[in-house]
Amino acid sequence: MALKTLSTFLTPLSLPNPKFPQPLTKHSLILCEFPRPSKSRLSAAESEGTGAAAPSPGEKFLERHQSIEAAKLILKDNEKNKKKGKPLKASSAVASCYGCGAPLQTSDTDAPGYVDPETYELKKKHHQLRTVLCRRCRLLSHGKMITAVGGHGGYSGGKQFVTAEELREKLSHLRHTKALIVKLVDIVDFNGSFLSRVRDLAGANPIILVVTKVDLLPRDTDLNCVGDWVVEATTRKKLNVLSIHLTSSKSLVGITGVISEIQKEKKGRDVYILGSANVGKSAFINALLKTMAINDPVAAAAQRYKPIQSAVPGTTLGPIQIDAFLGGGKLYDTPGVHLHHRQTAVVLSEDLPSLAPQSRLRGRSFPSSQVFSDYVEEGALKVNGLNAFSIFWGGLVRIDVLKVLPETCLTFYGPKRLPIHMVPTEKADEFYQKGLGVLLTPPSGRENAENWRGLESERKLEIKFEDVERPACDIAISGLGWFTVEPVSRSLKFSQPKLTETAGELLLAVHVPKPVEIFARSPIPVGKAGAEWYQYRELTDKEEEMRPKWYF
């Protein structure tokens, strides 16, 4: 088919006059247009009848004027949004540390992002600023505990610190961006790290839920039961997700399934790793890159400059762009969302490592003859059980047992570094004052104990149970772990098969530092016993269809 040519027609007034010399003119531009595949759509010339469709000078002026006015309105709206504090996407043109995402600077040695001036100029000259690791990240990589978030880890903030609000603001553009969100949750601190209001940050973007650190669950735990428990908990929180994955960044369990889901749902979009502080985002990204590098040369190259891992909450201070996908789209590590209701927000930086479990959890049960203090008489326990006793979980939690069955048992799951002590409730205040900083840590040391505000928040719990064959509930302490409440200890079920109590109510009073939250939840099925008592809920066809699938 021949090409149709549109050329500018000359009016009679513009014909060349041989009597007058012609000034030099620019060459006319000849526009060519290929025919449209759709027969119903006409060219501009055909729609106007005969002649060219070129706009007149007046039409050009009007169009240009309208464009200028529209641009002014957009700039005006942007200024209003900026004043109102509405999110603006951060520019990626600023060079940042590849380990923590902090903007590089050479003026303040104590501030995040500091680089030696000579190193900075040399890297800038060779266009290698993206390969620079700041001074703070180097110290963190050698085990130093350097906090950088104002009000976090015992610091009140200063010129070298960013605030938790500023970090959250760096994530606020996500709700206006088309992206795929991978949300991480710590299985040890499931409720405390869940981010129930994640939609405030993610908007309507699709979410893949990744549960981390499943390698820390007790031995012989059936992940089929845990997966079902996670799906039920997520459904109760009314969060719609594409899928749920149980993973371990240490053993790489479940990582391949997450990669497959990302590749399936990415569709050219950027992928953002989102989660609360210290949930394991950087470790997860490193595991992701390590697994992807087997078949993807782009991911293999990205492994060279990967985010820093540290036990310090707030290690990542800005979005870190990673070229991890061969088919387009970027991977972003993001600053953790700092939550004031977690234990990590109240302890000093030197005590932060004691809150992070390093090995597989092992339940510690009470009553137990191996953990009695000098205040406890074993004969009293045989008669009344845990009634009128108090249990201290380090210096961070106190549980007063007000009313339980003589056979009731409490089993604690959390960091092994936190000691557990049990004393009569009438002597609990005296024991706490004398033991804080020595027997009861954190806080560590007498000096830190003197400045400790104490356990100011108390919550009384009425726990109803209908079946002594299974735990009544879990009591989860935000940022620490949980303890399971068994109306009747499993060891007593075998020694005393006929028990008179089949239903009833238990009363506990839990004391924690003031901002820390306490969650009462359905018991998570861990250990070999969990698979024995856990019951799968019967689902309707509609529930089965709407329920997210889980993988490991």
Protein backbone atom coordinates (compact mmCIF):
# COMPACT_ATOMS: atom_id res chain seq x y z
CA MET A 1 0.00 0.00 0.00
CA ALA A 2 1.42 3.42 -0.91
CA LEU A 3 2.25 5.87 1.85
CA LYS A 4 0.01 8.87 2.32
CA THR A 5 1.98 12.15 2.52
CA LEU A 6 0.85 15.22 4.42
CA SER A 7 2.58 18.44 3.32
CA THR A 8 2.04 22.07 4.20
CA PHE A 9 0.06 23.86 1.46
CA LEU A 10 1.10 27.38 0.42
CA THR A 11 -1.55 30.10 0.29
CA PRO A 12 -1.62 32.50 -2.72
CA LEU A 13 -0.07 35.24 -0.58
CA SER A 14 2.95 33.12 0.10
CA LEU A 15 3.80 32.35 -3.55
CA PRO A 16 7.28 33.43 -4.56
CA ASN A 17 7.47 36.82 -6.31
CA PRO A 18 10.20 37.00 -8.96
CA LYS A 19 10.53 40.76 -8.53
CA PHE A 20 11.72 40.59 -4.96
CA PRO A 21 14.71 38.66 -3.68
CA GLN A 22 13.67 35.78 -1.51
CA PRO A 23 15.13 35.55 2.04
CA LEU A 24 16.73 32.34 3.17
CA THR A 25 14.13 30.01 4.62
CA LYS A 26 14.32 26.76 6.57
CA HIS A 27 13.46 23.55 4.84
CA SER A 28 9.85 22.49 5.26
CA LEU A 29 9.24 19.32 7.25
CA ILE A 30 7.36 16.61 5.37
CA LEU A 31 5.41 14.29 7.66
CA CYS A 32 4.61 10.72 6.64
CA GLU A 33 1.91 8.65 8.21
CA PHE A 34 1.38 4.91 7.86
CA PRO A 35 -2.22 3.83 7.29
CA ARG A 36 -4.09 2.79 10.44
CA PRO A 37 -5.00 -0.87 10.80
CA SER A 38 -8.51 0.07 11.89
CA LYS A 39 -10.83 0.98 9.04
CA SER A 40 -13.17 2.96 11.27
CA ARG A 41 -10.47 5.50 12.28
CA LEU A 42 -9.84 8.33 9.69
CA SER A 43 -6.78 10.50 9.34
CA ALA A 44 -6.91 14.13 10.44
CA ALA A 45 -7.18 15.37 6.85
CA GLU A 46 -10.02 13.02 5.95
CA SER A 47 -11.98 13.95 9.07
CA GLU A 48 -11.95 17.61 7.99
CA GLY A 49 -12.81 16.87 4.38
CA THR A 50 -10.21 18.08 1.89
CA GLY A 51 -6.96 19.92 2.62
CA ALA A 52 -4.29 19.68 5.33
CA ALA A 53 -5.14 19.23 8.97
CA ALA A 54 -2.36 21.48 10.22
CA PRO A 55 -3.63 23.78 13.01
CA SER A 56 -3.81 27.48 12.33
CA PRO A 57 -1.54 29.94 14.21
CA GLY A 58 -4.46 30.89 16.40
CA GLU A 59 -5.13 27.28 17.30
CA LYS A 60 -1.42 26.81 18.09
CA PHE A 61 -1.44 29.85 20.38
CA LEU A 62 -4.57 28.65 22.16
CA GLU A 63 -3.16 25.14 22.64
CA ARG A 64 0.12 26.51 23.98
CA HIS A 65 -1.69 28.86 26.33
CA GLN A 66 -3.87 26.02 27.68
CA SER A 67 -0.77 23.85 28.25
CA ILE A 68 0.92 26.63 30.22
CA GLU A 69 -2.16 27.17 32.38
CA ALA A 70 -2.48 23.41 33.00
CA ALA A 71 1.19 23.26 34.05
CA LYS A 72 0.62 26.15 36.47
CA LEU A 73 -2.30 24.29 38.06
CA ILE A 74 -0.21 21.13 38.48
CA LEU A 75 2.63 23.09 40.12
CA LYS A 76 0.12 24.80 42.39
CA ASP A 77 -1.36 21.43 43.44
CA ASN A 78 2.12 20.06 44.10
CA GLU A 79 2.90 23.02 46.37
CA LYS A 80 -0.36 22.41 48.27
CA ASN A 81 0.44 18.71 48.64
CA LYS A 82 3.91 19.54 49.89
CA LYS A 83 2.53 21.93 52.51
CA LYS A 84 -0.04 19.36 53.62
CA GLY A 85 2.70 16.78 54.00
CA LYS A 86 1.51 14.55 51.19
CA PRO A 87 4.13 12.07 50.00
CA LEU A 88 6.57 12.94 47.25
CA LYS A 89 8.70 10.20 45.78
CA ALA A 90 12.34 10.54 46.71
CA SER A 91 14.79 11.21 43.92
CA SER A 92 17.09 8.35 43.02
CA ALA A 93 19.72 10.78 41.71
CA VAL A 94 21.30 11.25 45.16
CA ALA A 95 24.17 8.84 45.80
CA SER A 96 23.52 6.60 48.82
CA CYS A 97 25.38 3.97 50.79
CA TYR A 98 24.60 0.58 49.29
CA GLY A 99 24.61 -1.01 52.76
CA CYS A 100 22.02 1.16 54.55
CA GLY A 101 20.60 3.56 51.95
CA ALA A 102 21.69 6.71 53.82
CA PRO A 103 22.71 9.65 51.55
CA LEU A 104 26.48 9.90 51.30
CA GLN A 105 28.10 12.88 53.04
CA THR A 106 31.59 13.98 54.08
CA SER A 107 30.92 16.54 56.84
CA ASP A 108 29.77 14.66 59.97
CA THR A 109 31.76 11.57 60.96
CA ASP A 110 29.12 10.41 63.48
CA ALA A 111 26.19 10.68 61.09
CA PRO A 112 24.99 7.84 58.85
CA GLY A 113 26.34 7.98 55.31
CA TYR A 114 29.73 9.44 56.23
CA VAL A 115 32.55 8.74 53.77
CA ASP A 116 36.14 9.96 53.84
CA PRO A 117 36.35 13.05 51.54
CA GLU A 118 39.24 11.61 49.51
CA THR A 119 37.39 8.35 48.95
CA TYR A 120 34.23 10.22 48.00
CA GLU A 121 36.00 12.41 45.42
CA LEU A 122 37.84 9.43 43.94
CA LYS A 123 34.66 7.34 43.60
CA LYS A 124 32.77 10.34 42.22
CA LYS A 125 35.46 10.94 39.61
CA HIS A 126 35.19 7.37 38.37
CA HIS A 127 31.35 7.28 38.65
CA GLN A 128 31.50 4.58 41.36
CA LEU A 129 29.52 6.18 44.20
CA ARG A 130 27.03 3.30 44.10
CA THR A 131 29.83 1.01 45.31
CA VAL A 132 30.56 3.02 48.48
CA LEU A 133 29.91 1.68 52.00
CA CYS A 134 29.59 4.34 54.72
CA ARG A 135 31.54 4.37 58.00
CA ARG A 136 28.55 3.29 60.10
CA CYS A 137 27.91 0.23 57.93
CA ARG A 138 31.53 -0.82 58.24
CA LEU A 139 31.25 -0.69 62.02
CA LEU A 140 27.95 -2.59 61.97
CA SER A 141 29.50 -5.30 59.81
CA HIS A 142 32.11 -5.79 62.55
CA GLY A 143 29.47 -6.29 65.26
CA LYS A 144 29.22 -2.74 66.64
CA MET A 145 25.79 -1.72 67.99
CA ILE A 146 25.22 1.75 66.55
CA THR A 147 21.64 2.98 66.57
CA ALA A 148 20.62 5.76 64.20
CA VAL A 149 16.90 6.25 64.77
CA GLY A 150 15.86 8.97 67.19
CA GLY A 151 14.01 7.71 70.25
CA HIS A 152 14.98 4.11 69.48
CA GLY A 153 17.30 2.01 71.62
CA GLY A 154 17.40 4.56 74.45
CA TYR A 155 18.47 7.56 72.33
CA SER A 156 16.48 10.77 72.35
CA GLY A 157 17.64 11.83 68.90
CA GLY A 158 20.06 14.48 67.59
CA LYS A 159 21.67 15.81 64.46
CA GLN A 160 23.18 12.44 63.58
CA PHE A 161 19.90 10.55 63.93
CA VAL A 162 16.77 10.29 61.81
CA THR A 163 13.36 9.91 63.39
CA ALA A 164 11.00 6.98 62.96
CA GLU A 165 8.53 9.36 61.33
CA GLU A 166 11.10 10.42 58.71
CA LEU A 167 11.78 6.78 57.84
CA ARG A 168 8.06 6.12 57.50
CA GLU A 169 7.75 9.16 55.21
CA LYS A 170 10.28 7.57 52.85
CA LEU A 171 7.78 4.75 52.32
CA SER A 172 4.68 6.92 51.88
CA HIS A 173 5.06 7.19 48.07
CA LEU A 174 4.35 3.44 47.74
CA ARG A 175 0.60 3.86 47.91
CA HIS A 176 0.75 6.11 44.81
CA THR A 177 3.14 3.82 42.90
CA LYS A 178 2.35 0.69 40.94
CA ALA A 179 4.48 -1.94 42.66
CA LEU A 180 4.50 -5.46 44.04
CA ILE A 181 4.83 -5.55 47.84
CA VAL A 182 6.57 -8.40 49.64
CA LYS A 183 5.62 -8.02 53.29
CA LEU A 184 7.75 -9.81 55.92
CA VAL A 185 6.56 -11.06 59.32
CA ASP A 186 8.72 -12.59 62.07
CA ILE A 187 7.23 -15.92 63.22
CA VAL A 188 8.74 -15.47 66.71
CA ASP A 189 7.05 -12.06 67.01
CA PHE A 190 4.13 -12.64 64.67
CA ASN A 191 1.66 -10.20 66.24
CA GLY A 192 4.20 -7.52 67.09
CA SER A 193 5.73 -7.43 63.59
CA PHE A 194 2.58 -7.97 61.51
CA LEU A 195 1.88 -4.33 60.53
CA SER A 196 -1.91 -4.58 60.57
CA ARG A 197 -2.23 -1.16 58.88
CA VAL A 198 0.14 -2.00 56.06
CA ARG A 199 -2.44 -0.75 53.53
CA ASP A 200 -1.72 2.80 54.76
CA LEU A 201 1.71 2.37 53.18
CA ALA A 202 1.09 -0.10 50.36
CA GLY A 203 -2.23 1.30 49.14
CA ALA A 204 -4.04 -1.08 46.78
CA ASN A 205 -0.84 -2.75 45.55
CA PRO A 206 -0.82 -6.58 45.64
CA ILE A 207 0.93 -8.13 48.66
CA ILE A 208 2.85 -11.38 49.06
CA LEU A 209 3.14 -12.33 52.74
CA VAL A 210 6.46 -13.91 53.74
CA VAL A 211 6.89 -15.41 57.22
CA THR A 212 10.57 -15.43 58.21
CA LYS A 213 12.74 -17.33 60.72
CA VAL A 214 10.76 -20.59 60.68
CA ASP A 215 14.09 -22.35 61.35
CA LEU A 216 13.83 -20.98 64.93
CA LEU A 217 10.66 -22.94 65.72
CA PRO A 218 11.09 -25.88 68.14
CA ARG A 219 12.20 -29.26 66.81
CA ASP A 220 9.63 -31.59 65.27
CA THR A 221 7.28 -28.70 64.49
CA ASP A 222 4.84 -29.62 61.72
CA LEU A 223 4.92 -26.75 59.21
CA ASN A 224 1.60 -27.91 57.76
CA CYS A 225 -0.04 -26.97 61.05
CA VAL A 226 1.93 -23.72 61.33
CA GLY A 227 1.02 -22.74 57.75
CA ASP A 228 -2.67 -23.28 58.42
CA TRP A 229 -2.37 -21.29 61.67
CA VAL A 230 -0.74 -18.36 59.82
CA VAL A 231 -3.47 -18.36 57.15
CA GLU A 232 -6.17 -18.32 59.84
CA ALA A 233 -4.44 -15.48 61.70
CA THR A 234 -4.03 -13.45 58.50
CA THR A 235 -7.68 -13.99 57.57
CA ARG A 236 -8.80 -12.78 61.01
CA LYS A 237 -6.78 -9.60 60.50
CA LYS A 238 -8.71 -9.05 57.23
CA LEU A 239 -5.61 -8.59 55.09
CA ASN A 240 -5.96 -9.74 51.49
CA VAL A 241 -2.74 -11.27 50.18
CA LEU A 242 -1.83 -13.15 47.00
CA SER A 243 -0.10 -15.99 48.86
CA ILE A 244 1.71 -16.87 52.09
CA HIS A 245 5.21 -18.36 52.29
CA LEU A 246 7.04 -19.88 55.26
CA THR A 247 10.74 -19.17 54.84
CA SER A 248 14.15 -19.23 56.45
CA SER A 249 16.84 -16.87 55.20
CA LYS A 250 19.44 -18.98 57.02
CA SER A 251 18.59 -22.40 55.56
CA LEU A 252 16.93 -20.99 52.38
CA VAL A 253 13.73 -22.96 53.06
CA GLY A 254 10.84 -21.56 51.02
CA ILE A 255 12.94 -18.95 49.17
CA THR A 256 12.49 -20.62 45.76
CA GLY A 257 8.70 -20.48 46.14
CA VAL A 258 8.84 -16.74 46.87
CA ILE A 259 10.99 -16.15 43.77
CA SER A 260 8.49 -18.03 41.59
CA GLU A 261 5.61 -16.00 43.00
CA ILE A 262 7.47 -12.72 42.45
CA GLN A 263 8.28 -13.60 38.84
CA LYS A 264 4.67 -14.58 38.28
CA GLU A 265 3.12 -11.44 39.80
CA LYS A 266 5.77 -8.81 39.07
CA LYS A 267 4.58 -8.01 35.53
CA GLY A 268 7.26 -5.37 34.94
CA ARG A 269 6.65 -3.58 38.25
CA ASP A 270 9.24 -2.76 40.90
CA VAL A 271 9.31 -5.05 43.95
CA TYR A 272 9.48 -3.55 47.45
CA ILE A 273 10.44 -5.56 50.54
CA LEU A 274 8.40 -4.14 53.41
CA GLY A 275 8.26 -4.96 57.12
CA SER A 276 8.81 -3.76 60.66
CA ALA A 277 12.28 -2.99 61.98
CA ASN A 278 14.54 -6.00 62.54
CA VAL A 279 12.12 -8.44 60.90
CA GLY A 280 14.90 -9.74 58.65
CA LYS A 281 14.43 -7.81 55.38
CA SER A 282 18.13 -7.48 54.52
CA ALA A 283 18.79 -11.14 55.36
CA PHE A 284 15.81 -12.15 53.21
CA ILE A 285 17.10 -10.09 50.26
CA ASN A 286 20.54 -11.70 50.58
CA ALA A 287 18.92 -15.15 50.55
CA LEU A 288 16.80 -14.10 47.57
CA LEU A 289 19.85 -12.94 45.59
CA LYS A 290 21.82 -16.04 46.53
CA THR A 291 19.08 -18.34 45.22
CA MET A 292 18.37 -16.27 42.10
CA ALA A 293 22.08 -16.04 41.24
CA ILE A 294 22.12 -19.73 40.26
CA ASN A 295 20.16 -18.99 37.06
CA ASP A 296 20.21 -15.20 36.80
CA PRO A 297 23.49 -13.38 36.00
CA VAL A 298 21.94 -10.04 36.97
CA ALA A 299 21.20 -11.29 40.49
CA ALA A 300 24.68 -12.80 40.68
CA ALA A 301 26.20 -9.38 39.94
CA ALA A 302 23.91 -7.72 42.52
CA GLN A 303 25.28 -9.97 45.27
CA ARG A 304 28.49 -7.96 45.30
CA TYR A 305 26.76 -4.90 46.75
CA LYS A 306 24.06 -6.22 49.05
CA PRO A 307 22.45 -4.58 52.12
CA ILE A 308 24.11 -4.83 55.53
CA GLN A 309 22.65 -7.24 58.11
CA SER A 310 22.68 -6.25 61.78
CA ALA A 311 20.84 -6.89 65.05
CA VAL A 312 20.33 -3.13 65.40
CA PRO A 313 16.75 -2.08 64.55
CA GLY A 314 16.94 0.63 61.92
CA THR A 315 20.00 -0.63 60.08
CA THR A 316 18.46 0.38 56.73
CA LEU A 317 17.85 4.15 56.61
CA GLY A 318 16.67 4.65 53.03
CA PRO A 319 15.38 2.71 50.02
CA ILE A 320 18.17 0.64 48.45
CA GLN A 321 17.77 -0.06 44.74
CA ILE A 322 19.02 -3.47 43.60
CA ASP A 323 19.22 -4.60 39.97
CA ALA A 324 18.07 -8.15 40.57
CA PHE A 325 15.78 -9.02 37.66
CA LEU A 326 16.77 -9.91 34.14
CA GLY A 327 13.37 -9.00 32.69
CA GLY A 328 13.04 -5.45 34.03
CA GLY A 329 11.84 -3.93 37.27
CA LYS A 330 13.96 -3.18 40.35
CA LEU A 331 14.16 -4.75 43.80
CA TYR A 332 14.08 -2.34 46.74
CA ASP A 333 15.14 -2.89 50.32
CA THR A 334 13.23 -0.39 52.48
CA PRO A 335 13.70 1.11 55.97
CA GLY A 336 11.97 -0.90 58.66
CA VAL A 337 8.77 0.49 60.13
CA HIS A 338 9.57 1.33 63.76
CA LEU A 339 6.77 0.39 66.13
CA HIS A 340 6.70 1.97 69.58
CA HIS A 341 4.86 -1.01 71.09
CA ARG A 342 7.77 -3.48 70.74
CA GLN A 343 10.32 -4.30 73.44
CA THR A 344 13.14 -3.20 71.13
CA ALA A 345 11.82 0.37 71.45
CA VAL A 346 12.41 0.51 75.21
CA VAL A 347 15.68 -1.34 75.90
CA LEU A 348 19.16 0.16 75.58
CA SER A 349 21.25 -0.51 72.47
CA GLU A 350 23.67 -2.74 74.41
CA ASP A 351 20.78 -5.07 75.33
CA LEU A 352 19.32 -5.36 71.80
CA PRO A 353 21.25 -8.57 70.95
CA SER A 354 19.70 -10.36 73.93
CA LEU A 355 16.22 -9.93 72.37
CA ALA A 356 17.15 -11.67 69.10
CA PRO A 357 17.05 -15.51 69.23
CA GLN A 358 20.13 -17.00 67.61
CA SER A 359 19.20 -20.68 67.75
CA ARG A 360 16.14 -22.94 67.70
CA LEU A 361 13.57 -22.12 70.39
CA ARG A 362 13.04 -24.51 73.23
CA GLY A 363 10.06 -24.18 75.53
CA ARG A 364 10.70 -23.54 79.23
CA SER A 365 7.76 -24.76 81.32
CA PHE A 366 6.52 -23.72 84.77
CA PRO A 367 6.12 -25.20 87.30
CA SER A 368 9.45 -27.02 87.02
CA SER A 369 11.77 -28.14 89.77
CA GLN A 370 14.77 -27.00 87.73
CA VAL A 371 13.84 -23.31 87.76
CA PHE A 372 12.74 -22.71 91.37
CA SER A 373 14.30 -19.76 93.13
CA ASP A 374 15.16 -19.66 96.82
CA TYR A 375 11.77 -18.10 97.51
CA VAL A 376 9.76 -21.12 96.29
CA GLU A 377 8.88 -24.15 98.35
CA GLU A 378 8.18 -27.23 96.24
CA GLY A 379 5.48 -28.46 98.61
CA ALA A 380 3.40 -25.33 98.09
CA LEU A 381 3.42 -25.91 94.34
CA LYS A 382 2.06 -29.44 94.70
CA VAL A 383 -1.00 -28.14 96.53
CA ASN A 384 -1.81 -24.83 94.79
CA GLY A 385 0.16 -25.05 91.59
CA LEU A 386 1.08 -21.62 90.23
CA ASN A 387 -1.58 -19.75 92.21
CA ALA A 388 -0.21 -16.74 94.14
CA PHE A 389 3.14 -16.92 92.32
CA SER A 390 4.80 -14.40 90.01
CA ILE A 391 7.07 -15.22 87.09
CA PHE A 392 9.67 -12.74 85.81
CA TRP A 393 10.85 -12.97 82.19
CA GLY A 394 14.09 -11.04 82.47
CA GLY A 395 13.44 -7.51 83.66
CA LEU A 396 10.90 -6.92 80.90
CA VAL A 397 7.84 -9.01 81.84
CA ARG A 398 6.12 -10.02 85.08
CA ILE A 399 3.20 -12.48 85.19
CA ASP A 400 1.10 -12.65 88.35
CA VAL A 401 -0.90 -15.89 88.54
CA LEU A 402 -4.23 -14.96 90.15
CA LYS A 403 -6.37 -18.04 89.53
CA VAL A 404 -5.46 -21.24 87.70
CA LEU A 405 -5.92 -24.98 88.13
CA PRO A 406 -3.34 -26.82 90.24
CA GLU A 407 -2.28 -28.63 87.04
CA THR A 408 -1.93 -25.45 84.91
CA CYS A 409 1.37 -24.98 83.09
CA LEU A 410 2.96 -21.95 81.39
CA THR A 411 5.55 -22.62 78.65
CA PHE A 412 7.79 -19.76 77.48
CA TYR A 413 9.19 -19.38 73.94
CA GLY A 414 11.72 -16.61 73.37
CA PRO A 415 15.39 -15.59 73.54
CA LYS A 416 17.47 -17.93 75.67
CA ARG A 417 19.52 -15.05 77.06
CA LEU A 418 16.57 -13.80 79.10
CA PRO A 419 16.50 -15.55 82.50
CA ILE A 420 13.20 -16.66 84.03
CA HIS A 421 12.57 -16.57 87.81
CA MET A 422 9.50 -17.50 89.87
CA VAL A 423 8.72 -16.11 93.35
CA PRO A 424 5.64 -15.77 95.57
CA THR A 425 3.62 -12.73 94.53
CA GLU A 426 3.85 -11.21 98.01
CA LYS A 427 7.64 -11.01 97.63
CA ALA A 428 7.68 -10.10 93.91
CA ASP A 429 8.18 -6.34 94.36
CA GLU A 430 11.15 -6.82 96.67
CA PHE A 431 12.69 -9.43 94.36
CA TYR A 432 12.34 -7.14 91.34
CA GLN A 433 14.00 -4.18 93.06
CA LYS A 434 16.95 -6.24 94.30
CA GLY A 435 17.41 -8.37 91.20
CA LEU A 436 16.93 -5.76 88.44
CA GLY A 437 20.11 -5.39 86.41
CA VAL A 438 21.74 -8.46 88.00
CA LEU A 439 19.41 -11.48 88.05
CA LEU A 440 16.74 -9.81 85.98
CA THR A 441 18.20 -8.53 82.71
CA PRO A 442 17.74 -6.52 80.57
CA PRO A 443 18.39 -3.81 81.63
CA SER A 444 22.00 -4.83 82.23
CA GLY A 445 23.96 -3.36 85.14
CA ARG A 446 22.98 -1.41 88.23
CA GLU A 447 23.51 1.96 86.56
CA ASN A 448 21.06 1.19 83.77
CA ALA A 449 18.65 -0.35 86.30
CA GLU A 450 18.51 2.91 88.25
CA ASN A 451 17.31 4.77 85.15
CA TRP A 452 14.82 2.05 84.22
CA ARG A 453 11.20 3.21 84.36
CA GLY A 454 9.92 -0.18 85.39
CA LEU A 455 6.89 -2.24 84.42
CA GLU A 456 4.29 0.52 84.33
CA SER A 457 1.61 -1.19 82.24
CA GLU A 458 -0.62 -3.96 83.62
CA ARG A 459 -3.20 -6.02 81.76
CA LYS A 460 -5.51 -8.50 83.46
CA LEU A 461 -6.46 -11.46 81.32
CA GLU A 462 -9.50 -13.69 81.71
CA ILE A 463 -8.74 -16.86 79.78
CA LYS A 464 -11.64 -19.23 79.13
CA PHE A 465 -11.02 -22.82 78.12
CA GLU A 466 -13.37 -25.59 76.99
CA ASP A 467 -10.94 -28.41 76.34
CA VAL A 468 -8.11 -29.49 78.63
CA GLU A 469 -6.61 -31.58 75.83
CA ARG A 470 -5.25 -28.49 74.08
CA PRO A 471 -3.70 -25.17 75.20
CA ALA A 472 -6.15 -22.41 76.06
CA CYS A 473 -4.22 -19.59 74.32
CA ASP A 474 -0.91 -17.88 73.73
CA ILE A 475 0.06 -14.61 75.40
CA ALA A 476 2.42 -12.81 72.99
CA ILE A 477 4.68 -9.99 74.18
CA SER A 478 5.39 -7.56 71.34
CA GLY A 479 9.04 -7.69 70.32
CA LEU A 480 9.98 -10.60 72.58
CA GLY A 481 8.13 -13.91 72.12
CA TRP A 482 5.18 -15.68 73.72
CA PHE A 483 4.11 -18.09 76.44
CA THR A 484 1.50 -20.80 76.05
CA VAL A 485 -1.18 -21.34 78.72
CA GLU A 486 -2.08 -25.01 79.22
CA PRO A 487 -5.02 -25.53 81.62
CA VAL A 488 -3.61 -28.98 82.40
CA SER A 489 0.03 -29.85 81.82
CA ARG A 490 0.63 -32.62 79.28
CA SER A 491 2.76 -34.55 81.76
CA LEU A 492 -0.16 -34.64 84.21
CA LYS A 493 -2.60 -35.79 81.52
CA PHE A 494 -0.73 -39.09 81.29
CA SER A 495 -0.15 -39.53 85.04
CA GLN A 496 -3.73 -38.51 85.94
CA PRO A 497 -5.95 -39.55 83.03
CA LYS A 498 -9.20 -38.76 84.88
CA LEU A 499 -9.46 -35.02 85.49
CA THR A 500 -12.54 -33.42 86.98
CA GLU A 501 -12.14 -30.02 85.26
CA THR A 502 -13.15 -29.96 81.59
CA ALA A 503 -13.91 -26.23 81.24
CA GLY A 504 -13.32 -23.09 83.23
CA GLU A 505 -11.55 -19.75 83.49
CA LEU A 506 -7.98 -18.72 84.30
CA LEU A 507 -6.90 -15.29 85.58
CA LEU A 508 -3.49 -13.73 84.94
CA ALA A 509 -2.04 -10.21 85.33
CA VAL A 510 0.79 -9.33 82.94
CA HIS A 511 3.10 -6.35 83.59
CA VAL A 512 5.30 -4.81 80.86
CA PRO A 513 6.95 -1.42 80.14
CA LYS A 514 4.31 1.15 79.25
CA PRO A 515 4.43 1.27 75.41
CA VAL A 516 4.74 -2.51 74.96
CA GLU A 517 1.62 -4.35 73.79
CA ILE A 518 0.27 -7.71 74.96
CA PHE A 519 -1.66 -9.98 72.56
CA ALA A 520 -3.94 -12.88 73.51
CA ARG A 521 -4.23 -15.21 70.51
CA SER A 522 -5.03 -18.77 69.54
CA PRO A 523 -2.10 -21.08 70.38
CA ILE A 524 0.46 -21.69 67.65
CA PRO A 525 1.09 -25.45 67.14
CA VAL A 526 4.82 -25.88 67.76
CA GLY A 527 6.83 -28.96 68.67
CA LYS A 528 5.75 -32.54 68.32
CA ALA A 529 2.78 -32.00 70.63
CA GLY A 530 1.41 -29.20 68.45
CA ALA A 531 0.57 -31.58 65.60
CA GLU A 532 -1.31 -33.82 68.06
CA TRP A 533 -3.69 -31.23 69.47
CA TYR A 534 -4.05 -28.84 66.48
CA GLN A 535 -7.43 -28.98 64.72
CA TYR A 536 -8.01 -27.86 61.13
CA ARG A 537 -11.14 -25.80 60.68
CA GLU A 538 -13.76 -27.09 58.26
CA LEU A 539 -14.15 -24.68 55.36
CA THR A 540 -17.04 -23.98 53.03
CA ASP A 541 -16.45 -23.94 49.27
CA LYS A 542 -16.51 -20.14 49.25
CA GLU A 543 -14.02 -19.90 52.13
CA GLU A 544 -11.74 -22.39 50.40
CA GLU A 545 -11.83 -20.30 47.23
CA MET A 546 -11.18 -16.97 48.97
CA ARG A 547 -8.54 -18.30 51.33
CA PRO A 548 -4.92 -17.46 50.35
CA LYS A 549 -2.67 -20.43 49.53
CA TRP A 550 0.46 -20.99 51.56
CA TYR A 551 3.78 -22.63 50.65
CA PHE A 552 7.09 -23.66 52.19
